[in-house]
Every structure is written in C-alpha cells, then in structure tokens.
Amino acid sequence: MKKQIVIGNIITVFLFVLSFSQTLLANDEMINLSQWHLKWSDEFNYSNKQLDQNWISQNGPTENEWVLSSRWRDNAVVKDGVLHLMSKKENRGGQEWTTGNVWSKRAFHYGYFEARYKYAGAYGTNNSFWFWPKQGVPEGEIACEIDINEGHYPNVWNTNIHNWTNTYTLPNGRVSHADDHVRHTVFGQPDHTIALAKPIKTKKLRLLSKSPGSIHLSEFRVFAPSSNGYPEALDSNQMSELTNFSLAQDVTFTTSGALSRPFSKDARSISKDKFAIDGLSNTRWISEKGSHKFIELNWNKEKTIGAIQFINGLLHESGPSKGIYSNLITEYQIEYHDGEKWIEITNYDSVNVADFSEEYHTYGLSWDEDYFKFYFDDKLYRTVRNDGCFSETTVLFSLAILKAAIAGPVSDDIDGTSMAIDWVRYYTKKP
C-alpha cells in the first residue's frame, strides 16, 4: 500500500438535455489560431469614456431573481488597459449591492471568441463572458444564452447553453427551460487522504463545506490506524485490508440533505445520503446547493481513527472524457468531537491550488452551425452539438452577486473586488 504524507492533528442543476446533446472532451487538442482571421478585438487601451464607443452598460436594477446587485456604468471602469467591472456594497436601485456589466454594440455570428480575464476575488461573485441576442432573434428561431464562462471564485469554470424560447411548466408551477451545464474544476483532485500523525479517539466526525455548487461524494472512509500506511483512494481493491469505521454496524450517518432531483439522466445521478458510505464508488451523495453543507458520522462506541479519506466529483466513464472529474469540492473542514467540543483535524481551500482572481486565464468558444467547442487557456475541454443556436448574438461581460450561495456565501469580502478583463477577440475561419 502506498504511504501517505502525514499531517498533524492541528492541521441544475437539473441537466435537461432536450434540445442539445453533448460530448465532453479533455485532450491535447489546442486552438490553432493560424487557421483563423482576427476580425474584431477590444484591448481596452483607451480612456474610460471611450468604452461607450463599443459597449453599452446597464444602468439600473437587475430583474433576474438570483442576482442581488443592480448594475451601473459607474461600475465599469477602464484603467491601464484593463476593463474593471467593480463590486460595491451600496444600496442603489433597490438592491444592496452594485456591480458592472457591458454588452457589445455590434452583433456577431459564427467564429472563434476568446477573452482574457481575472475573477473578482470573493465567493458569491459570478464572473461571466457570454452571448445573448440583445438585438432580438428572427421569428421562429431560438433565443440562446451561451455562457463561455460563468466563473466562480476561486477557480470554478462553468460552461452553459440555455434555450430560452422553448419553455415548459414544472408540476410546482415554475416555468423552466432546456439547459446544458458543466461545472469544470480544472485544478484539484478527486481523492483526499488525511493521515493523522497521532490517532484520535471519538464518537463523532464531520465534514463541513461552503463550496459553491453541490458536493458529489462517492465514498467517505474513516480508517483505523495502520502501520503500513493507507491505500490509494481510487484503488478499491485495497480497501479490504483496513478497518473502515464508515461501514461499522453502530454508525449513524446524517447530512445537510441530498439533492431532491436527479442531477442528470445518468443512473449514478440518483442521490441518497447512504451512498456516501456504502462501500461502492459508483454511487454518490449529491448535496443540495447552499452555504452550509455537511456530513456527520456518529458511533455508539468510541473509535480510534488513524486516517480519513474520501472521493468526490463526477467521474466521466466513457468517451473522450473517460477518467476526467468535474464538480470537485473547492473548500472543506474536517472536525472530530472530543466529548465537549468540535476540534478541527484539517482544512482545504482550492484557492491555494489555483486562484483565478490573481491569475489571468483565457476562455474561448468556437461556434458554427454544427458545434460549440469550449476552450480553457487554448485547450479544448468540451464539445457540444449545436441543435438550435443559429442567429446573430451580442457579446456580454458581467459581474453579478448571486443569492442562495450559488457561487458561494455572500459576504463583505466582495466589496471592492472586480472582474478584470484584459482583452476580447473575435476570429473568423480562414477559407
């Protein structure tokens, strides 16, 4: 068995695939710009007042029920060759926050689009580079929202396709629409093993997380001490060699709640609390969204624990994406109860792995009548068949503050942060 690094004790989404079919890709294919002609760009190398030559800004409240911020031209500021979409904690337009957004005066059609930008450096922010037909669509065609990236701090990249024309009514009376969403966590890992320098004795153990989005937990293991180290989390063949207290007969398992609807058409998307500790890596507990997600194990008799291990995320098991994980957890704490209080064993924050508010990255989309191809730092990650988005559209950049912890908890940390856009470019395919 592989020995682990030892640390001290103090250490919707309902996926409707109605109008669109998708294939996820994560390979070595890169965008080859020599095959494209640069048709239009904005490098933001001008004064702030010149922004209005190419872009229009919202000035007023935001009608979207999930957005907490009104948006104003004052919050879109060009400085030193960068467009900053600012966030401010101020009551304006009937909302308690303000942010900025812009959309292009001209419309675009098929081609390759890319932008280089940083996220606002706080949970709760939605840093978007997207398409929406502000000019309207011809009669009989679909109004498509294409999100090249709805970025969530610290390093979550969301690609979405929404069909806002063909809506339908759910049994609860809510009007919904077809959408196709993938939450990419390019940096991070599915397996976490916390080997303790000194074993602990407890009757209670829990994992807490404010990670944006749902947690996908396929296995949570609590091992007795082992002098030979602990196995690879993803190697299920080694698990029988150790005592796993998650499978003990006297364990009681509770969570903050399982997702109340299937995550996708995949049978593995059915979520139940017990799936996190059933000894099977092909089942999953999927949490609801929200600020305070947790799992907790309680035992009737005290256990001596040497390591905690878990597998998280959504594993794609077929096609070109085989072996790739998405929806990885971005933040957590693990604690045990000493009989009087909860004590932290370890914590994890993926901002220490990759911080997109400190790092510029490029987000690209190739769009034609057949496919959408999504790129991250020029590398192809996702291909989706285009079954309905054929009309011209405008390009938008927007910073929003989202309710319901969709992008993580909203706090005063947001105040003064900004989405910083270095440039945006549009290419057409060479003959």
Coordinates of C-alpha atoms in Angstrom, one line a residue:
M1 CA 0.0 0.0 0.0
K2 CA 1.2 3.5 -0.8
K3 CA 2.3 5.5 2.3
Q4 CA 0.6 8.9 2.5
I5 CA 2.0 12.3 3.5
V6 CA 1.4 12.6 7.3
I7 CA -0.1 15.8 8.7
G8 CA -0.6 16.8 12.3
N9 CA -3.9 16.9 14.2
I10 CA -3.8 20.7 14.2
I11 CA -3.6 20.8 10.7
T12 CA -29.0 22.3 -12.1
V13 CA -28.6 21.9 -11.7
F14 CA -31.1 19.6 -13.1
L15 CA -29.5 18.8 -16.5
F16 CA -32.2 19.0 -19.2
V17 CA -30.8 17.6 -22.5
L18 CA -33.9 18.3 -24.5
S19 CA -32.6 20.5 -27.4
F20 CA -28.8 19.8 -27.0
S21 CA -26.6 16.7 -27.0
Q22 CA -23.1 16.9 -25.7
T23 CA -19.7 15.2 -25.6
L24 CA -17.2 16.2 -23.0
L25 CA -13.6 16.5 -24.2
A26 CA -10.4 17.0 -22.3
N27 CA -7.5 16.1 -24.5
D28 CA -4.4 17.7 -26.0
E29 CA -6.2 19.5 -28.9
M30 CA -5.3 23.2 -28.9
I31 CA -6.9 26.0 -30.8
N32 CA -4.8 26.8 -33.9
L33 CA -5.2 30.5 -34.5
S34 CA -3.2 30.3 -37.7
Q35 CA -6.4 28.9 -39.2
W36 CA -8.4 31.9 -38.1
H37 CA -8.5 35.5 -39.2
L38 CA -8.7 38.2 -36.4
K39 CA -11.9 40.1 -37.4
W40 CA -12.5 42.3 -34.3
S41 CA -11.0 43.0 -30.9
D42 CA -11.0 45.3 -28.0
E43 CA -7.8 45.6 -26.0
F44 CA -9.2 48.4 -23.7
N45 CA -6.2 50.5 -24.4
Y46 CA -8.0 53.8 -24.2
S47 CA -9.6 56.2 -21.7
N48 CA -12.6 55.2 -19.7
K49 CA -15.0 57.5 -21.6
Q50 CA -14.1 55.7 -24.9
L51 CA -15.7 52.5 -23.6
D52 CA -19.0 53.7 -24.8
Q53 CA -17.9 53.6 -28.4
N54 CA -18.1 49.8 -28.5
W55 CA -20.1 48.8 -25.4
I56 CA -23.4 49.6 -23.6
S57 CA -23.8 49.4 -19.9
Q58 CA -26.8 48.6 -17.7
N59 CA -27.9 51.5 -15.5
G60 CA -30.4 50.3 -13.0
P61 CA -31.7 47.3 -11.0
T62 CA -31.3 43.7 -12.2
E63 CA -34.5 41.8 -12.8
N64 CA -33.0 38.4 -12.5
E65 CA -34.4 36.8 -9.3
W66 CA -31.0 35.2 -8.5
V67 CA -29.0 38.4 -8.8
L68 CA -28.5 40.6 -5.7
S69 CA -26.8 43.6 -7.4
S70 CA -28.0 46.4 -9.5
R71 CA -25.6 47.4 -12.3
W72 CA -24.3 50.7 -13.4
R73 CA -22.0 52.4 -15.9
D74 CA -20.1 53.8 -12.9
N75 CA -19.0 50.3 -12.1
A76 CA -17.5 49.6 -15.5
V77 CA -14.1 51.4 -15.4
V78 CA -11.2 51.2 -17.9
K79 CA -7.8 51.8 -16.4
D80 CA -4.3 50.9 -17.6
G81 CA -5.6 48.8 -20.5
V82 CA -8.0 46.7 -18.4
L83 CA -11.8 46.9 -18.1
H84 CA -12.7 46.5 -14.4
L85 CA -16.3 45.5 -13.5
M86 CA -16.4 46.7 -9.9
S87 CA -18.5 45.5 -7.0
K88 CA -19.6 47.8 -4.2
K89 CA -21.7 47.4 -1.1
E90 CA -24.1 50.2 -1.6
N91 CA -27.9 50.4 -1.7
R92 CA -28.8 51.6 -5.2
G93 CA -31.7 50.8 -7.5
G94 CA -33.4 48.9 -4.7
Q95 CA -30.6 46.4 -4.3
E96 CA -28.0 46.2 -1.6
W97 CA -25.0 45.7 -3.9
T98 CA -23.9 47.2 -7.2
T99 CA -21.7 45.7 -9.9
G100 CA -21.0 46.4 -13.6
N101 CA -21.6 44.9 -17.0
V102 CA -21.3 45.7 -20.6
W103 CA -22.6 44.3 -23.9
S104 CA -21.3 44.9 -27.4
K105 CA -23.0 47.4 -29.7
R106 CA -22.4 45.1 -32.7
A107 CA -23.7 41.6 -33.2
F108 CA -21.6 38.6 -34.1
H109 CA -22.2 35.3 -35.8
Y110 CA -20.1 32.1 -36.3
G111 CA -16.4 32.2 -35.4
Y112 CA -14.0 31.9 -32.5
F113 CA -14.3 34.1 -29.5
E114 CA -11.9 34.4 -26.6
A115 CA -11.3 36.7 -23.7
R116 CA -8.6 37.0 -21.1
Y117 CA -9.6 38.0 -17.6
K118 CA -9.4 37.6 -13.8
Y119 CA -12.2 36.8 -11.4
A120 CA -13.4 39.0 -8.6
G121 CA -11.6 37.7 -5.5
A122 CA -14.5 36.6 -3.3
Y123 CA -17.1 33.9 -3.0
G124 CA -20.6 34.9 -4.2
T125 CA -19.5 36.5 -7.4
N126 CA -20.4 35.4 -10.9
N127 CA -17.8 36.5 -13.5
S128 CA -19.4 36.0 -16.9
F129 CA -18.3 36.0 -20.5
W130 CA -21.4 35.1 -22.6
F131 CA -23.7 35.6 -25.5
W132 CA -27.2 36.9 -25.5
P133 CA -29.2 38.3 -28.5
K134 CA -29.8 41.8 -27.2
Q135 CA -30.9 42.8 -30.7
G136 CA -33.6 40.1 -30.7
V137 CA -33.9 36.9 -32.9
P138 CA -35.8 36.4 -36.2
E139 CA -39.2 34.9 -35.8
G140 CA -39.1 31.1 -35.5
E141 CA -35.6 31.0 -34.2
I142 CA -34.3 30.2 -30.7
A143 CA -33.1 32.8 -28.2
C144 CA -29.9 31.2 -27.0
E145 CA -27.8 32.1 -24.0
I146 CA -24.3 30.7 -24.4
D147 CA -22.1 31.0 -21.3
I148 CA -18.5 30.7 -22.4
N149 CA -17.7 31.0 -18.7
E150 CA -19.7 31.8 -15.6
G151 CA -16.7 31.9 -13.4
H152 CA -17.0 31.4 -9.6
Y153 CA -14.1 32.2 -7.2
P154 CA -11.6 30.7 -6.7
N155 CA -11.3 28.5 -9.8
V156 CA -14.6 27.1 -11.0
W157 CA -15.4 27.5 -14.7
N158 CA -19.0 26.9 -15.8
T159 CA -20.0 26.4 -19.5
N160 CA -23.7 26.5 -20.2
I161 CA -26.2 26.5 -23.1
H162 CA -29.7 27.8 -22.4
N163 CA -32.8 27.6 -24.7
W164 CA -35.0 30.5 -23.5
T165 CA -37.6 30.1 -26.3
N166 CA -38.9 26.6 -25.7
T167 CA -40.0 26.8 -22.1
Y168 CA -42.3 24.5 -20.1
T169 CA -44.1 24.4 -16.8
L170 CA -43.0 22.2 -13.9
P171 CA -45.5 20.5 -11.6
N172 CA -44.9 23.2 -9.0
G173 CA -45.9 25.9 -11.5
R174 CA -42.4 27.1 -12.1
V175 CA -41.6 27.9 -15.7
S176 CA -38.3 26.3 -16.8
H177 CA -36.3 25.8 -20.0
A178 CA -33.8 23.5 -21.6
D179 CA -30.2 24.0 -20.4
D180 CA -26.9 22.1 -20.7
H181 CA -24.5 22.8 -17.9
V182 CA -21.0 21.6 -16.9
R183 CA -19.1 22.8 -13.8
H184 CA -15.4 22.5 -14.6
T185 CA -12.8 22.2 -11.8
V186 CA -9.7 22.1 -14.0
F187 CA -7.4 22.3 -10.9
G188 CA -7.9 20.0 -7.9
Q189 CA -8.2 16.3 -7.3
P190 CA -11.0 13.8 -6.6
D191 CA -9.2 11.9 -3.9
H192 CA -8.2 13.3 -0.5
T193 CA -6.4 11.2 2.2
I194 CA -5.7 12.8 5.6
A195 CA -3.3 10.5 7.6
L196 CA -3.0 11.6 11.2
A197 CA 0.3 12.0 12.9
K198 CA -1.4 10.9 16.1
P199 CA -4.6 8.8 16.2
I200 CA -7.7 10.4 17.7
K201 CA -10.5 8.8 19.7
T202 CA -14.0 10.0 19.1
K203 CA -17.7 9.1 18.7
K204 CA -18.3 11.9 16.2
L205 CA -16.7 13.1 13.0
R206 CA -17.9 15.5 10.4
L207 CA -17.0 17.3 7.1
L208 CA -18.3 20.8 6.6
S209 CA -18.1 22.8 3.3
K210 CA -19.2 26.2 1.9
S211 CA -18.0 25.0 -1.6
P212 CA -20.1 26.7 -4.4
G213 CA -22.5 24.3 -6.0
S214 CA -23.3 20.8 -4.9
I215 CA -20.9 18.3 -3.4
H216 CA -20.6 15.0 -5.2
L217 CA -19.3 12.5 -2.6
S218 CA -19.0 8.9 -3.8
E219 CA -17.1 7.5 -0.8
F220 CA -16.2 8.8 2.7
R221 CA -13.9 6.4 4.7
V222 CA -12.7 6.5 8.3
F223 CA -9.8 4.2 8.9
A224 CA -8.3 2.6 12.0
P225 CA -4.6 3.3 12.4
S226 CA -2.3 1.4 10.1
S227 CA 1.5 0.9 10.5
N228 CA 1.7 0.2 6.7
G229 CA 0.2 3.5 5.6
Y230 CA -3.1 3.9 3.7
P231 CA -4.2 2.8 0.2
E232 CA -4.8 4.9 -2.9
A233 CA -8.3 6.3 -2.5
L234 CA -9.2 5.3 -6.1
D235 CA -8.0 1.7 -5.7
S236 CA -11.0 -0.1 -4.3
N237 CA -9.1 -3.4 -4.3
Q238 CA -7.0 -2.3 -1.3
M239 CA -9.9 -1.3 0.9
S240 CA -10.5 -4.7 2.4
E241 CA -7.1 -4.7 4.0
L242 CA -8.1 -1.9 6.5
T243 CA -10.9 -1.4 9.0
N244 CA -13.3 1.3 7.7
F245 CA -15.4 2.7 10.5
S246 CA -17.8 4.2 8.0
L247 CA -19.1 0.7 7.5
A248 CA -19.3 -0.1 11.2
Q249 CA -22.6 -1.6 12.4
D250 CA -23.0 1.1 15.1
V251 CA -22.6 4.1 12.7
T252 CA -25.3 6.7 12.3
F253 CA -24.9 8.9 9.2
T254 CA -26.6 12.3 8.7
T255 CA -26.1 15.1 6.1
S256 CA -27.4 18.5 5.2
G257 CA -29.7 16.9 2.7
A258 CA -29.5 15.1 -0.6
L259 CA -30.3 16.6 -4.0
S260 CA -34.0 16.2 -4.3
R261 CA -34.0 15.5 -8.1
P262 CA -31.7 13.6 -10.5
F263 CA -28.6 15.6 -11.5
S264 CA -28.8 14.2 -15.0
K265 CA -30.1 11.2 -16.9
D266 CA -27.2 9.2 -15.7
A267 CA -28.3 6.5 -13.2
R268 CA -25.4 7.5 -11.0
S269 CA -27.0 10.9 -10.5
I270 CA -29.6 9.5 -8.1
S271 CA -28.6 10.9 -4.7
K272 CA -29.1 9.3 -1.3
D273 CA -27.3 10.0 2.0
K274 CA -26.2 6.4 2.4
F275 CA -24.5 6.4 -0.9
A276 CA -21.5 8.3 0.6
I277 CA -20.7 5.4 3.0
D278 CA -22.0 2.3 1.2
G279 CA -18.6 1.0 0.1
L280 CA -19.4 1.5 -3.6
S281 CA -17.6 4.1 -5.6
N282 CA -20.2 4.1 -8.4
T283 CA -22.9 5.7 -6.2
R284 CA -22.9 9.2 -4.9
W285 CA -24.4 11.5 -2.3
I286 CA -25.0 14.8 -4.0
S287 CA -25.8 17.7 -1.7
E288 CA -28.3 20.5 -2.3
K289 CA -26.7 23.9 -3.1
G290 CA -26.3 26.2 -0.1
S291 CA -23.8 27.7 2.2
H292 CA -23.7 25.0 4.9
K293 CA -23.2 21.5 3.5
F294 CA -22.1 18.8 5.9
I295 CA -21.9 15.0 6.5
E296 CA -21.6 13.7 10.1
L297 CA -20.8 10.2 11.4
N298 CA -21.8 9.1 14.9
W299 CA -20.8 5.9 16.6
N300 CA -22.3 4.2 19.7
K301 CA -18.8 3.2 20.8
E302 CA -15.6 5.3 20.7
K303 CA -13.4 4.7 17.6
T304 CA -9.6 5.1 17.3
I305 CA -9.0 6.8 14.0
G306 CA -5.8 6.9 12.0
A307 CA -6.9 8.5 8.7
I308 CA -9.9 10.0 6.8
Q309 CA -10.3 9.5 3.1
F310 CA -12.8 10.5 0.5
I311 CA -13.6 10.6 -3.2
N312 CA -15.5 13.5 -4.7
G313 CA -16.6 14.9 -8.0
L314 CA -18.3 13.5 -11.1
L315 CA -16.2 10.9 -13.0
H316 CA -16.9 10.7 -16.7
E317 CA -16.6 7.0 -17.5
S318 CA -16.9 6.9 -21.3
G319 CA -16.0 8.7 -24.5
P320 CA -13.0 11.0 -24.9
S321 CA -13.5 12.4 -21.4
K322 CA -13.1 9.0 -19.7
G323 CA -11.2 9.4 -16.4
I324 CA -11.9 13.1 -16.1
Y325 CA -13.6 14.6 -13.0
S326 CA -15.7 17.7 -12.8
N327 CA -17.7 19.2 -9.9
L328 CA -14.8 18.8 -7.5
I329 CA -15.1 20.2 -4.0
T330 CA -13.3 23.5 -3.5
E331 CA -13.4 24.0 0.2
Y332 CA -13.9 21.9 3.4
Q333 CA -13.0 21.4 7.0
I334 CA -12.9 18.0 8.9
E335 CA -13.6 18.0 12.6
Y336 CA -14.0 15.5 15.4
H337 CA -15.8 15.8 18.8
D338 CA -13.7 15.3 21.9
G339 CA -16.8 14.9 24.1
E340 CA -17.2 18.6 24.8
K341 CA -16.5 20.5 21.6
W342 CA -15.6 20.2 17.9
I343 CA -11.9 20.2 17.1
E344 CA -10.6 20.8 13.6
I345 CA -8.4 18.0 12.1
T346 CA -7.7 19.6 8.8
N347 CA -9.0 22.1 6.2
Y348 CA -8.7 22.5 2.5
D349 CA -9.2 25.5 0.2
S350 CA -8.6 25.2 -3.5
V351 CA -7.6 28.9 -3.6
N352 CA -4.2 27.5 -2.6
V353 CA -4.2 25.3 -5.7
A354 CA -5.3 28.0 -8.2
D355 CA -6.7 31.5 -7.6
F356 CA -8.3 32.9 -10.8
S357 CA -8.6 36.3 -9.1
E358 CA -4.8 36.5 -9.1
E359 CA -4.2 34.7 -12.4
Y360 CA -5.3 35.7 -15.9
H361 CA -6.8 32.9 -18.0
T362 CA -8.3 32.8 -21.4
Y363 CA -11.7 31.4 -22.1
G364 CA -12.7 30.6 -25.7
L365 CA -15.5 29.3 -27.8
S366 CA -15.6 28.1 -31.4
W367 CA -19.2 28.4 -32.8
D368 CA -20.5 27.2 -36.1
E369 CA -23.8 25.7 -37.4
D370 CA -22.8 22.2 -36.1
Y371 CA -20.9 22.5 -32.9
F372 CA -19.8 24.6 -29.9
K373 CA -16.2 24.0 -28.7
F374 CA -15.2 25.4 -25.3
Y375 CA -11.5 26.2 -24.6
F376 CA -9.6 27.0 -21.5
D377 CA -6.1 28.5 -22.0
D378 CA -6.4 27.5 -25.6
K379 CA -7.0 23.8 -24.8
L380 CA -10.2 22.1 -25.9
Y381 CA -12.3 20.8 -22.9
R382 CA -15.8 20.4 -24.2
T383 CA -17.7 19.9 -27.4
V384 CA -21.5 20.3 -27.7
R385 CA -23.6 19.7 -30.8
N386 CA -25.4 22.9 -31.9
D387 CA -29.0 21.9 -32.3
G388 CA -30.6 25.3 -32.3
C389 CA -28.4 28.4 -31.9
F390 CA -28.1 29.9 -35.4
S391 CA -28.9 33.6 -35.0
E392 CA -26.5 36.5 -34.5
T393 CA -25.8 37.5 -30.9
T394 CA -24.1 40.1 -28.8
V395 CA -21.1 39.6 -26.5
L396 CA -21.5 40.4 -22.8
F397 CA -19.3 40.7 -19.8
S398 CA -21.0 40.9 -16.4
L399 CA -20.2 40.7 -12.8
A400 CA -23.1 39.7 -10.6
I401 CA -23.6 38.8 -6.9
L402 CA -25.7 35.7 -6.6
K403 CA -28.1 34.7 -3.9
A404 CA -28.7 31.2 -2.5
A405 CA -25.0 30.5 -2.3
I406 CA -24.9 29.5 -6.0
A407 CA -21.4 30.9 -6.2
G408 CA -20.6 30.6 -2.5
P409 CA -21.6 32.6 0.5
V410 CA -22.1 36.4 0.1
S411 CA -20.1 38.5 2.5
D412 CA -18.4 41.9 2.8
D413 CA -15.3 40.3 1.3
I414 CA -16.9 41.1 -2.1
D415 CA -16.8 44.9 -1.6
G416 CA -14.2 46.5 -3.8
T417 CA -13.3 43.4 -5.8
S418 CA -13.6 43.5 -9.6
M419 CA -13.7 41.2 -12.6
A420 CA -10.7 42.4 -14.7
I421 CA -10.8 42.0 -18.5
D422 CA -7.6 42.3 -20.4
W423 CA -8.9 41.8 -23.9
V424 CA -11.6 40.2 -26.0
R425 CA -11.1 39.0 -29.6
Y426 CA -13.3 37.6 -32.4
Y427 CA -11.9 35.5 -35.3
T428 CA -13.5 34.0 -38.4
K429 CA -12.3 30.8 -40.1
K430 CA -10.0 31.2 -43.0
P431 CA -11.1 29.7 -46.3

